[in-house]
mmCIF file with all atom_site columns, C-alpha atoms and ligand atoms in Angstrom:
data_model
loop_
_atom_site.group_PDB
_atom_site.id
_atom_site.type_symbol
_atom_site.label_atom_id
_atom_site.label_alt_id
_atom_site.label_comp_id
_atom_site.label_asym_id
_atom_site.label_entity_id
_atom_site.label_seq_id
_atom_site.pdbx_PDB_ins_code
_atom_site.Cartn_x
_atom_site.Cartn_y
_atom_site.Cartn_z
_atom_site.occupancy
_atom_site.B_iso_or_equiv
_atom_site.pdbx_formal_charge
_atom_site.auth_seq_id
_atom_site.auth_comp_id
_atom_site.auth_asym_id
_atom_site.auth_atom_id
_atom_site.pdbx_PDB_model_num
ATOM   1   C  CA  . UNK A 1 1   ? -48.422 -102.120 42.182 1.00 67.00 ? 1   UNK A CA  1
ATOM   2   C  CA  . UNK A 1 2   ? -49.681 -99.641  39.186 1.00 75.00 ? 2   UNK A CA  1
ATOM   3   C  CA  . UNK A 1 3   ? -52.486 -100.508 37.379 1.00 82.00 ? 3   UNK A CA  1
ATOM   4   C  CA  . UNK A 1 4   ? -50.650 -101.505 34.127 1.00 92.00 ? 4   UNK A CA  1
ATOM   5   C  CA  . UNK A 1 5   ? -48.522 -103.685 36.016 1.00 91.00 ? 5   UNK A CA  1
ATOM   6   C  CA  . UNK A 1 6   ? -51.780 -105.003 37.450 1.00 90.00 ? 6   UNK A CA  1
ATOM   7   C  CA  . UNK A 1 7   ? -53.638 -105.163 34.254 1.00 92.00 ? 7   UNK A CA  1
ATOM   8   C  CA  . UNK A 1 8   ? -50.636 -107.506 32.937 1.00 94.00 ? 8   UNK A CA  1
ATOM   9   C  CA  . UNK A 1 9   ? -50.968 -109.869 35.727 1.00 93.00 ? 9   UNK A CA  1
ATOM   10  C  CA  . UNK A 1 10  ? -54.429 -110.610 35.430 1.00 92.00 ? 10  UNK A CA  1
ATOM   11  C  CA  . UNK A 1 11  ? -53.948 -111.036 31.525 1.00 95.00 ? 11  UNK A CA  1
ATOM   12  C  CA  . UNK A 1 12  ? -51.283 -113.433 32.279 1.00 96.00 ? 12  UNK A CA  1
ATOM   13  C  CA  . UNK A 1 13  ? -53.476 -115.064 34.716 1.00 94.00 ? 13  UNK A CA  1
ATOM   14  C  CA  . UNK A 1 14  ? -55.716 -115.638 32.112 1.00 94.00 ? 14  UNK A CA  1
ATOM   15  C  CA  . UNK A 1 15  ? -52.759 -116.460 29.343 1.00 97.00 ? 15  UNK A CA  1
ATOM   16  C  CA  . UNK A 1 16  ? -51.482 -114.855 26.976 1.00 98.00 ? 16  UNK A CA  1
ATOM   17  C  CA  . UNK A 1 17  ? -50.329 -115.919 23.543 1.00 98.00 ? 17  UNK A CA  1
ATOM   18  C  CA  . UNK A 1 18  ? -46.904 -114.801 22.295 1.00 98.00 ? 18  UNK A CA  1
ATOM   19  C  CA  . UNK A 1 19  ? -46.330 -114.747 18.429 1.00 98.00 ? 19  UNK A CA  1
ATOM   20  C  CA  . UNK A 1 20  ? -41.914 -114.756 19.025 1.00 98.00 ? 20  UNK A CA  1
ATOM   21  C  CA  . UNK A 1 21  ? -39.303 -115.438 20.992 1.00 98.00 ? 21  UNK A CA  1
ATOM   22  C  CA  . UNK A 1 22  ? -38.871 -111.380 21.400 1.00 98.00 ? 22  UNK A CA  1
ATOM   23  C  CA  . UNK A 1 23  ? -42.625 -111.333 22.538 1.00 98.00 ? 23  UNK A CA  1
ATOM   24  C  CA  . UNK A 1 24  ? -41.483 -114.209 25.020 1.00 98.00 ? 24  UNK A CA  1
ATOM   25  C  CA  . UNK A 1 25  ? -38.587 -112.049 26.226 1.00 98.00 ? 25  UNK A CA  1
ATOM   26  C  CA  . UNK A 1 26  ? -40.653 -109.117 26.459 1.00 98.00 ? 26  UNK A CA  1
ATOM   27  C  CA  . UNK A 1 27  ? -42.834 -110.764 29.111 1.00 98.00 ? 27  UNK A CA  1
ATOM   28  C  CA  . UNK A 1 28  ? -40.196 -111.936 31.245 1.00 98.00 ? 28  UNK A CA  1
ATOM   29  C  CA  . UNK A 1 29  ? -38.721 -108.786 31.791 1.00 97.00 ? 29  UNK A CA  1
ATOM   30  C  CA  . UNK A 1 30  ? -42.059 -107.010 32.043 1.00 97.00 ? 30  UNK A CA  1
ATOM   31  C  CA  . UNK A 1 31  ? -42.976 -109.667 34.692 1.00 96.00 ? 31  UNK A CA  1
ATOM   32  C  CA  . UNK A 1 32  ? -39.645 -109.157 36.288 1.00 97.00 ? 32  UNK A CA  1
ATOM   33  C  CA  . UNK A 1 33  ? -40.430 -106.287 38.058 1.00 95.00 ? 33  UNK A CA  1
ATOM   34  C  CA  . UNK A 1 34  ? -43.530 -107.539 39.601 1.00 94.00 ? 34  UNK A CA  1
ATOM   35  C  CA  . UNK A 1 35  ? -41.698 -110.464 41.520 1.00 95.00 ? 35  UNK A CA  1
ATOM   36  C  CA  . UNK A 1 36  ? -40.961 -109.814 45.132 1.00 95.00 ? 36  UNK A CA  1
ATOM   37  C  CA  . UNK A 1 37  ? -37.074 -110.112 46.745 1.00 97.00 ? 37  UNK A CA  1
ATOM   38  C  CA  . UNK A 1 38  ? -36.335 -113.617 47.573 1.00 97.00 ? 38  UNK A CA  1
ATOM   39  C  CA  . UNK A 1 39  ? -39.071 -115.663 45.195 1.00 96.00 ? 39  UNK A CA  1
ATOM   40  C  CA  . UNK A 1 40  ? -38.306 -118.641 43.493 1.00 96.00 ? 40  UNK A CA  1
ATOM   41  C  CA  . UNK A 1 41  ? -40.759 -118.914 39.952 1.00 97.00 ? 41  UNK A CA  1
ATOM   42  C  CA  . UNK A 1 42  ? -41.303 -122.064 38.773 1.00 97.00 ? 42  UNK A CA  1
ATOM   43  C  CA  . UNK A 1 43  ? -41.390 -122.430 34.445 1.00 97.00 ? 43  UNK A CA  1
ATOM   44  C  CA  . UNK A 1 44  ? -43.077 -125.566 33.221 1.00 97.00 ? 44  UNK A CA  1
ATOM   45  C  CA  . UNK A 1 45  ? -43.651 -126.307 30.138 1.00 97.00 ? 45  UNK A CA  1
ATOM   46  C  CA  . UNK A 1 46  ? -41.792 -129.332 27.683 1.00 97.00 ? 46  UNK A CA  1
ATOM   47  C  CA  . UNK A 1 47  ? -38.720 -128.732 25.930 1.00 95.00 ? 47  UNK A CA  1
ATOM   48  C  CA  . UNK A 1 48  ? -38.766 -125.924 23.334 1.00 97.00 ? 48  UNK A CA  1
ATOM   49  C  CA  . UNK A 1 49  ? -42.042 -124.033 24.980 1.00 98.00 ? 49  UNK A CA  1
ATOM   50  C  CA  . UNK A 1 50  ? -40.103 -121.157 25.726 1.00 98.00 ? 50  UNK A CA  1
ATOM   51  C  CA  . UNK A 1 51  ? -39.201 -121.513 29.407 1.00 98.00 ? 51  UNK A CA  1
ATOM   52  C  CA  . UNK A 1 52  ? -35.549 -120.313 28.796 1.00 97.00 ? 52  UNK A CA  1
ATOM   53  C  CA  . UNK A 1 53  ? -36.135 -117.468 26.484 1.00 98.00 ? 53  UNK A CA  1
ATOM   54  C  CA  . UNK A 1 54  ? -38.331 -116.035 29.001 1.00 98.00 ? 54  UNK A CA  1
ATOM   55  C  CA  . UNK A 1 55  ? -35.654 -116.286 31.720 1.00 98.00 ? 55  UNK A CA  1
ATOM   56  C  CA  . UNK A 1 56  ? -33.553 -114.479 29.470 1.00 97.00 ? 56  UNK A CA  1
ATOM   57  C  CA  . UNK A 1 57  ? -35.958 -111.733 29.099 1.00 98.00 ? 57  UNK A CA  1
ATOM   58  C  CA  . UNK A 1 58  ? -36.386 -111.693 32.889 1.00 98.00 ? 58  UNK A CA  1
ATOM   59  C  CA  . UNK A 1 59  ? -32.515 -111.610 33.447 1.00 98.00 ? 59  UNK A CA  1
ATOM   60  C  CA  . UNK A 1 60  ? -32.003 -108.691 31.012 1.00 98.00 ? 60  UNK A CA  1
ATOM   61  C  CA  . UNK A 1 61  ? -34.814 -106.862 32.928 1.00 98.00 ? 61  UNK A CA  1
ATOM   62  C  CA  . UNK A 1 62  ? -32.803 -107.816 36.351 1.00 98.00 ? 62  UNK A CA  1
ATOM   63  C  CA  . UNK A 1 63  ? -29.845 -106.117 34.916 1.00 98.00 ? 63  UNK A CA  1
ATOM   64  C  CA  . UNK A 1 64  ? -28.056 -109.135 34.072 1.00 97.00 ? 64  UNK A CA  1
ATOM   65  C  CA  . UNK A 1 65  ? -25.193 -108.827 30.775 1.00 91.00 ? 65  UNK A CA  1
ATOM   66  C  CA  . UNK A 1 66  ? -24.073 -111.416 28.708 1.00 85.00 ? 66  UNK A CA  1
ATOM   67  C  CA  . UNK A 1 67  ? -25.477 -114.875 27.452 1.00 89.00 ? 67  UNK A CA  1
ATOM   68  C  CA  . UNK A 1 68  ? -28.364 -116.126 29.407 1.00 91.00 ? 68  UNK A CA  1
ATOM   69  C  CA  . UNK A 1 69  ? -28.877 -120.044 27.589 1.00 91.00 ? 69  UNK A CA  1
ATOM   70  C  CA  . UNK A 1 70  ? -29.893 -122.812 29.373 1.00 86.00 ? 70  UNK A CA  1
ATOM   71  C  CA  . UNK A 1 71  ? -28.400 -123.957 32.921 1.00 82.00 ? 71  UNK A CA  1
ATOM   72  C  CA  . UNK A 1 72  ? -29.380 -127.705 31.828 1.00 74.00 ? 72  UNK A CA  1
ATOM   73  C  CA  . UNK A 1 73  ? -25.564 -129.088 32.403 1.00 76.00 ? 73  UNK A CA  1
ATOM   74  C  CA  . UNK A 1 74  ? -24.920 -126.521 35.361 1.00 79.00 ? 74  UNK A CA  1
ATOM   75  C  CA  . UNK A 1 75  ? -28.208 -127.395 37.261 1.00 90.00 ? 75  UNK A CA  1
ATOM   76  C  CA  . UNK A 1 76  ? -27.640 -123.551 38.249 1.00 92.00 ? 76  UNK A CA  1
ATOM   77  C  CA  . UNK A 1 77  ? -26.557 -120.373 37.092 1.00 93.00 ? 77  UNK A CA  1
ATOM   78  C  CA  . UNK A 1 78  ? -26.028 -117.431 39.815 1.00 94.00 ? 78  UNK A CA  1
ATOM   79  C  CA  . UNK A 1 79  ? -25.935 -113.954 37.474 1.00 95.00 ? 79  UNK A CA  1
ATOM   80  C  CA  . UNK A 1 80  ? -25.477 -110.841 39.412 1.00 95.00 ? 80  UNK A CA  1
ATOM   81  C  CA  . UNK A 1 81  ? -27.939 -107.902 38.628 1.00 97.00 ? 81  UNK A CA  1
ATOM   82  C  CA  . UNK A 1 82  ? -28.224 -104.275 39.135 1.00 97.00 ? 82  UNK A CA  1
ATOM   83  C  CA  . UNK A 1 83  ? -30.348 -104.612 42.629 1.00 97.00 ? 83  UNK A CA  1
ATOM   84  C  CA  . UNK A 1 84  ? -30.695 -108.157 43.096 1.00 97.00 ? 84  UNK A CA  1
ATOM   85  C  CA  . UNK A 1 85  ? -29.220 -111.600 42.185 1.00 97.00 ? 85  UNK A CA  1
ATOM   86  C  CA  . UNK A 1 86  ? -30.783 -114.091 39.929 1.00 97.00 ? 86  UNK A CA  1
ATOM   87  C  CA  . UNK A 1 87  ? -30.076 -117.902 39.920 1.00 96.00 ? 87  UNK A CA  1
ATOM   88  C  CA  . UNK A 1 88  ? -31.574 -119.567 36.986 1.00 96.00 ? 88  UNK A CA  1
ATOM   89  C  CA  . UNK A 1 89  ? -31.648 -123.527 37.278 1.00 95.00 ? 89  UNK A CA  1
ATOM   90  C  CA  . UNK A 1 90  ? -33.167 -125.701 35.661 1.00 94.00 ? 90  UNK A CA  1
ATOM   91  C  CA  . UNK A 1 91  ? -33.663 -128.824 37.167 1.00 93.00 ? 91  UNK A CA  1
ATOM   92  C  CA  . UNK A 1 92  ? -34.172 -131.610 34.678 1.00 92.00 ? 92  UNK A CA  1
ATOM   93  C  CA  . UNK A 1 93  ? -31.351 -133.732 35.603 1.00 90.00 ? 93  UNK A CA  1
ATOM   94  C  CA  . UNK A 1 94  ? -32.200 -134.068 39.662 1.00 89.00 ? 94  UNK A CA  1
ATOM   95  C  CA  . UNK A 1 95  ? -34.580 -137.275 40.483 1.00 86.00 ? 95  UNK A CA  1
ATOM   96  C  CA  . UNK A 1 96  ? -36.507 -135.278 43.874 1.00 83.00 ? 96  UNK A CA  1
ATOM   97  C  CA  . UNK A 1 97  ? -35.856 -132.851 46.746 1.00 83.00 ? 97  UNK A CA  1
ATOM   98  C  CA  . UNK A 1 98  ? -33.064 -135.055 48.318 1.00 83.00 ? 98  UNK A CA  1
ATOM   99  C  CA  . UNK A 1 99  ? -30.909 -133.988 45.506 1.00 84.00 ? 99  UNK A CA  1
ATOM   100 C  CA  . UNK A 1 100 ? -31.360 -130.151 46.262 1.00 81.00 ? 100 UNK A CA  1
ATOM   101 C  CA  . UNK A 1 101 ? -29.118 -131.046 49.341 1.00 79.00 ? 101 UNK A CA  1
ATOM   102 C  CA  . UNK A 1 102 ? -26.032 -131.632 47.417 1.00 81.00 ? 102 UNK A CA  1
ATOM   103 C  CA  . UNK A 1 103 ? -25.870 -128.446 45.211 1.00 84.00 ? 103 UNK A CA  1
ATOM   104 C  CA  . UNK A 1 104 ? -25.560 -126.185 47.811 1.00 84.00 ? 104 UNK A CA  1
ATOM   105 C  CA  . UNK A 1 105 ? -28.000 -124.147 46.460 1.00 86.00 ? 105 UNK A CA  1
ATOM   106 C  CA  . UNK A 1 106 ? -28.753 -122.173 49.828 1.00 85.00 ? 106 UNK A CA  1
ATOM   107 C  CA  . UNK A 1 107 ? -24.913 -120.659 49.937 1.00 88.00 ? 107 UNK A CA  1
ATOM   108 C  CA  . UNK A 1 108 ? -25.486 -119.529 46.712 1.00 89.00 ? 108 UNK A CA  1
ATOM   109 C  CA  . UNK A 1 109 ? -28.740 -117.414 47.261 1.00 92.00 ? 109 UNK A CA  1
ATOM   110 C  CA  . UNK A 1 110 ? -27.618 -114.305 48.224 1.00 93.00 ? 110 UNK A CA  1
ATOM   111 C  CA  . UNK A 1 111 ? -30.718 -111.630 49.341 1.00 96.00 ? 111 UNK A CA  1
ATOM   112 C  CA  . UNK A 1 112 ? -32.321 -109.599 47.527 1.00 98.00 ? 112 UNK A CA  1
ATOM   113 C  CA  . UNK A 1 113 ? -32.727 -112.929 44.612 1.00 98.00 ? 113 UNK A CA  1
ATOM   114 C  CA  . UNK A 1 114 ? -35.144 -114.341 42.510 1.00 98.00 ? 114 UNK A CA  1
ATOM   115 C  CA  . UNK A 1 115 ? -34.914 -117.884 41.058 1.00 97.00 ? 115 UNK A CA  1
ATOM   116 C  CA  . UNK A 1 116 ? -36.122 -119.064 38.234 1.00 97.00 ? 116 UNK A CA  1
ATOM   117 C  CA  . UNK A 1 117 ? -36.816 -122.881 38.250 1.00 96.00 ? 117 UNK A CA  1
ATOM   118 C  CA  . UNK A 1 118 ? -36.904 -124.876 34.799 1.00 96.00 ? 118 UNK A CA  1
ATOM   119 C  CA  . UNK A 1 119 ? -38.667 -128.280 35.783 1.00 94.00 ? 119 UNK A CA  1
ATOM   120 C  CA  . UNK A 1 120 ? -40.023 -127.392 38.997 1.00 94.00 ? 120 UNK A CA  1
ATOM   121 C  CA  . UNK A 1 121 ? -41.851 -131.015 39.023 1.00 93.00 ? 121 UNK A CA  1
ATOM   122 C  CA  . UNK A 1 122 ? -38.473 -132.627 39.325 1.00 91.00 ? 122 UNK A CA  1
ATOM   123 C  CA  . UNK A 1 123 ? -38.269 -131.474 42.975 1.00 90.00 ? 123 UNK A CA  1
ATOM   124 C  CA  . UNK A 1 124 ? -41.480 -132.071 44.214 1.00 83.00 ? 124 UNK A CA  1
ATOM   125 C  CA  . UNK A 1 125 ? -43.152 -130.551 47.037 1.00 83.00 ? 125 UNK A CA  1
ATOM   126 C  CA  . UNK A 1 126 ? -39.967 -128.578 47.689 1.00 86.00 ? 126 UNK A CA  1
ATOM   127 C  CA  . UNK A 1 127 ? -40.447 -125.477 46.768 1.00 91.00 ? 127 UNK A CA  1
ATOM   128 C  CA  . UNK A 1 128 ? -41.393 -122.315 48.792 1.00 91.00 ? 128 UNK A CA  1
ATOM   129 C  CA  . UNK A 1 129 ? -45.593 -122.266 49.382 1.00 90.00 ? 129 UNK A CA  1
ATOM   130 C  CA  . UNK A 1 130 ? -44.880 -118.719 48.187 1.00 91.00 ? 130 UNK A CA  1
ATOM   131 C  CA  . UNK A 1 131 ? -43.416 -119.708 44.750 1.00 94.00 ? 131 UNK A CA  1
ATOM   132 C  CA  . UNK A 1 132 ? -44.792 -117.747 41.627 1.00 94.00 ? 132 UNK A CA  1
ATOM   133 C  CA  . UNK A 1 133 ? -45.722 -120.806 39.128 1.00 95.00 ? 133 UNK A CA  1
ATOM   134 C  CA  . UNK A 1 134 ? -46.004 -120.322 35.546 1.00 97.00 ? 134 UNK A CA  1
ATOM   135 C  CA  . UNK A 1 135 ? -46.640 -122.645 32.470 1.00 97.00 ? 135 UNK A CA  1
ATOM   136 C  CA  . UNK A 1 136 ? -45.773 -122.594 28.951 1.00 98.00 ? 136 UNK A CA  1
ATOM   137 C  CA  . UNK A 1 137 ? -47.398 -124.271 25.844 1.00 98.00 ? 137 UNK A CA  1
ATOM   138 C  CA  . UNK A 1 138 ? -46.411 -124.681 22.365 1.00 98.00 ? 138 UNK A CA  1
ATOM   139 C  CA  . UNK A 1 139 ? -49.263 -123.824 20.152 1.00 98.00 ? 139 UNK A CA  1
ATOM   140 C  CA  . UNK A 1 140 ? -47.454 -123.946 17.061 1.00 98.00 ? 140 UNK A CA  1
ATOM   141 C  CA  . UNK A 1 141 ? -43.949 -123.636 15.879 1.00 98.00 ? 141 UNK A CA  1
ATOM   142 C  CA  . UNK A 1 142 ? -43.912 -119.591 16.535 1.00 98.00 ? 142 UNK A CA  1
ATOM   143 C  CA  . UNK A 1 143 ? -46.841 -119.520 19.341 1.00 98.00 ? 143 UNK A CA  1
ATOM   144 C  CA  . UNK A 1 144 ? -46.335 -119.902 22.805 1.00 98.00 ? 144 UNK A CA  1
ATOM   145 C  CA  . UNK A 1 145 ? -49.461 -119.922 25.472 1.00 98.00 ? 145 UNK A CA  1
ATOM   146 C  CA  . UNK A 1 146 ? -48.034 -118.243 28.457 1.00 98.00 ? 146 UNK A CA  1
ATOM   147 C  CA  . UNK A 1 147 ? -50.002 -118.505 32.000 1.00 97.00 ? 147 UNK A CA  1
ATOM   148 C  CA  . UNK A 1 148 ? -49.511 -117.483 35.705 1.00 96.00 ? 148 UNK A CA  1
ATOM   149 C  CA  . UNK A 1 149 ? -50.997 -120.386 37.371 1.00 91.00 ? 149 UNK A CA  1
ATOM   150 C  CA  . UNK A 1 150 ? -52.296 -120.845 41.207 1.00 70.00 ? 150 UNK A CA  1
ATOM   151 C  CA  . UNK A 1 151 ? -51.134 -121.227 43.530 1.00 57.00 ? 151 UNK A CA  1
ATOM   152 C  CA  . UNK A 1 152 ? -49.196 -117.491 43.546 1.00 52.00 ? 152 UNK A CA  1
ATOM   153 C  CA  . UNK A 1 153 ? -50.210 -114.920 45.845 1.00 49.00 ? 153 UNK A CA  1
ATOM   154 C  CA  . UNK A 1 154 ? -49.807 -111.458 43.970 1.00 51.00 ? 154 UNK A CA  1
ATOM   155 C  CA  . UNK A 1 155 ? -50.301 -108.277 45.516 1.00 51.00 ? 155 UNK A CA  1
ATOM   156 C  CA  . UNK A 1 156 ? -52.803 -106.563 44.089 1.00 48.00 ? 156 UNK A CA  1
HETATM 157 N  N1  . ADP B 2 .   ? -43.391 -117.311 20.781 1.00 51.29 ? 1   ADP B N1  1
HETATM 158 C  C1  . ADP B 2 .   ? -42.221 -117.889 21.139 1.00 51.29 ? 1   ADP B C1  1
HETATM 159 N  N2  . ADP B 2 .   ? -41.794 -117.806 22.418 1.00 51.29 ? 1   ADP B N2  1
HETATM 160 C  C2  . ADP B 2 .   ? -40.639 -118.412 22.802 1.00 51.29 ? 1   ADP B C2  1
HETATM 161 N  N3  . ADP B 2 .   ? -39.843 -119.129 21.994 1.00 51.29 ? 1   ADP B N3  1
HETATM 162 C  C3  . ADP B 2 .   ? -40.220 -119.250 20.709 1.00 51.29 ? 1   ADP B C3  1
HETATM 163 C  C4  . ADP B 2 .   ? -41.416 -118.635 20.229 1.00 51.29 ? 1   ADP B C4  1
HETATM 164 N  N4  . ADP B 2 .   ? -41.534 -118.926 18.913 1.00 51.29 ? 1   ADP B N4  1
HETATM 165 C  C5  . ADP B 2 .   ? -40.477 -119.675 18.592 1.00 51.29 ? 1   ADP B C5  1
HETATM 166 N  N5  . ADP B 2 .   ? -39.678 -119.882 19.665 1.00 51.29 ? 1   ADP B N5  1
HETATM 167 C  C6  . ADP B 2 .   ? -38.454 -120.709 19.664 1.00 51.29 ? 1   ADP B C6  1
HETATM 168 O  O1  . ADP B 2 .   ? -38.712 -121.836 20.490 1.00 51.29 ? 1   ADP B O1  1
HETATM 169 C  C7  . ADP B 2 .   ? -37.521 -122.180 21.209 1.00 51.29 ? 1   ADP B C7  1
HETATM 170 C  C8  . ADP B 2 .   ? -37.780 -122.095 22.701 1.00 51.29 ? 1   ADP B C8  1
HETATM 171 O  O2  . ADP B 2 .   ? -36.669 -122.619 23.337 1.00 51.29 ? 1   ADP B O2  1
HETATM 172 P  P1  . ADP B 2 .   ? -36.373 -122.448 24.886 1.00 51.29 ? 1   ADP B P1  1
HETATM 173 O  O3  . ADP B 2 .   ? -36.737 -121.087 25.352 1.00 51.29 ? 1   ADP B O3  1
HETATM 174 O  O4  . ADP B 2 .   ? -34.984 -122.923 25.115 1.00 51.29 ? 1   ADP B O4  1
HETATM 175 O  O5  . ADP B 2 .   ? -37.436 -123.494 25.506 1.00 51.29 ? 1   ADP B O5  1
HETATM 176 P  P2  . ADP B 2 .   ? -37.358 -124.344 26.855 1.00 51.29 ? 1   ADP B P2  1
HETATM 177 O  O6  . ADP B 2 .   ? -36.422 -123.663 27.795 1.00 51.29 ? 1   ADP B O6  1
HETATM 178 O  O7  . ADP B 2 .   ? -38.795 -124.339 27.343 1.00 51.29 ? 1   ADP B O7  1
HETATM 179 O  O8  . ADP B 2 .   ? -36.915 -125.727 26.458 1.00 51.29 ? 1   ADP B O8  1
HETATM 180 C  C9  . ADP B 2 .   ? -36.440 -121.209 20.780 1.00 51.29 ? 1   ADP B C9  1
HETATM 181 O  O9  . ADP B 2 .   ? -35.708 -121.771 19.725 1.00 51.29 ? 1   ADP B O9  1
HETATM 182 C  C10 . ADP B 2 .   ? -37.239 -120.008 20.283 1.00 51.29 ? 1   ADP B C10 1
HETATM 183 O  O10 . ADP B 2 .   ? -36.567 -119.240 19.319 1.00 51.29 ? 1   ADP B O10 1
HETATM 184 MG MG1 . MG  B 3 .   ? -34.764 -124.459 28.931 1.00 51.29 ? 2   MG  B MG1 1
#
């Protein structure tokens, strides 16, 4: 990884403060192309911290056209990208792991993917050990504390 991308890491490790939803974007798509092939993120934060306008970001960085909103009625979007497929899902309406089983989700993740996960906490201990966890926090109504939380193994 170069050092800049490094140096962003470890200031999102520490958390950053965005000022707009632009700023937001801009850090999903920077952090975009840190993620390895085939990792699911996790976004938590309440409603209106920003989780979606970051996956937009991200997608736009993936190579991903058109709308990104939220997947909240869909459970999940598959969007194709230039190199690799994202699925953004957000999983507010499921009530635990047993639920995953139903969507189908697997046949949709086609390799090289990433997935972004809105309310990771709705599936419990489901996800991948190697999931990339992230939280967001309103600060005020244009503020947005942005943080790369453990556990996420990231190459240095
Ligand atoms: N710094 C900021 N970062 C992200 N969103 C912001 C920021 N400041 C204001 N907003 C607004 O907050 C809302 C965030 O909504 P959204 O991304 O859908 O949140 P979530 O998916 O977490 O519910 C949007 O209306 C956005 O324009
Ligand atoms: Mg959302």
């Amino acid at each position: 990884m170069d050092t800049s991308l490094g140096n962003f890491i470890a200031r999102l490790r520490a958390g950053v403060t965005t000022t707009s939803a632009r700023e937001t974007e801009l850090i999903g798509a920077r952090l975009a192309t840190a993620v390895p092939d085939n990792t699911w993120v996790a976004l938590r934060g309440d409603l209106g911290s920003g989780k979606t306008t970051f996956a937009r970001g991200f997608a736009r960085s993936l190579g991903v056209s058109g709308d990104v909103t939220s997947p909240t009625f869909a459970i999940f979007i598959p969007y194709d990208g230039s190199r690799r497929q994202l699925v953004h899902m957000d999983a507010y309406r499921l009530h635990g792991p047993g639920d995953l089983d139903s969507l189908m989700l697997d046949d949709c993740l086609r390799p090289p993917y990433v997935l972004l996960l809105e309310w990771p906490e709705r599936l419990g201990d489901a996800l991948p050990l190697d999931a990339w966890h992230i939280s967001f926090e309103s600060v005020d109504k244009s503020r947005r504390r942005i943080r790369i939380q453990n556990p996420a193994p990231f190459p240095d």
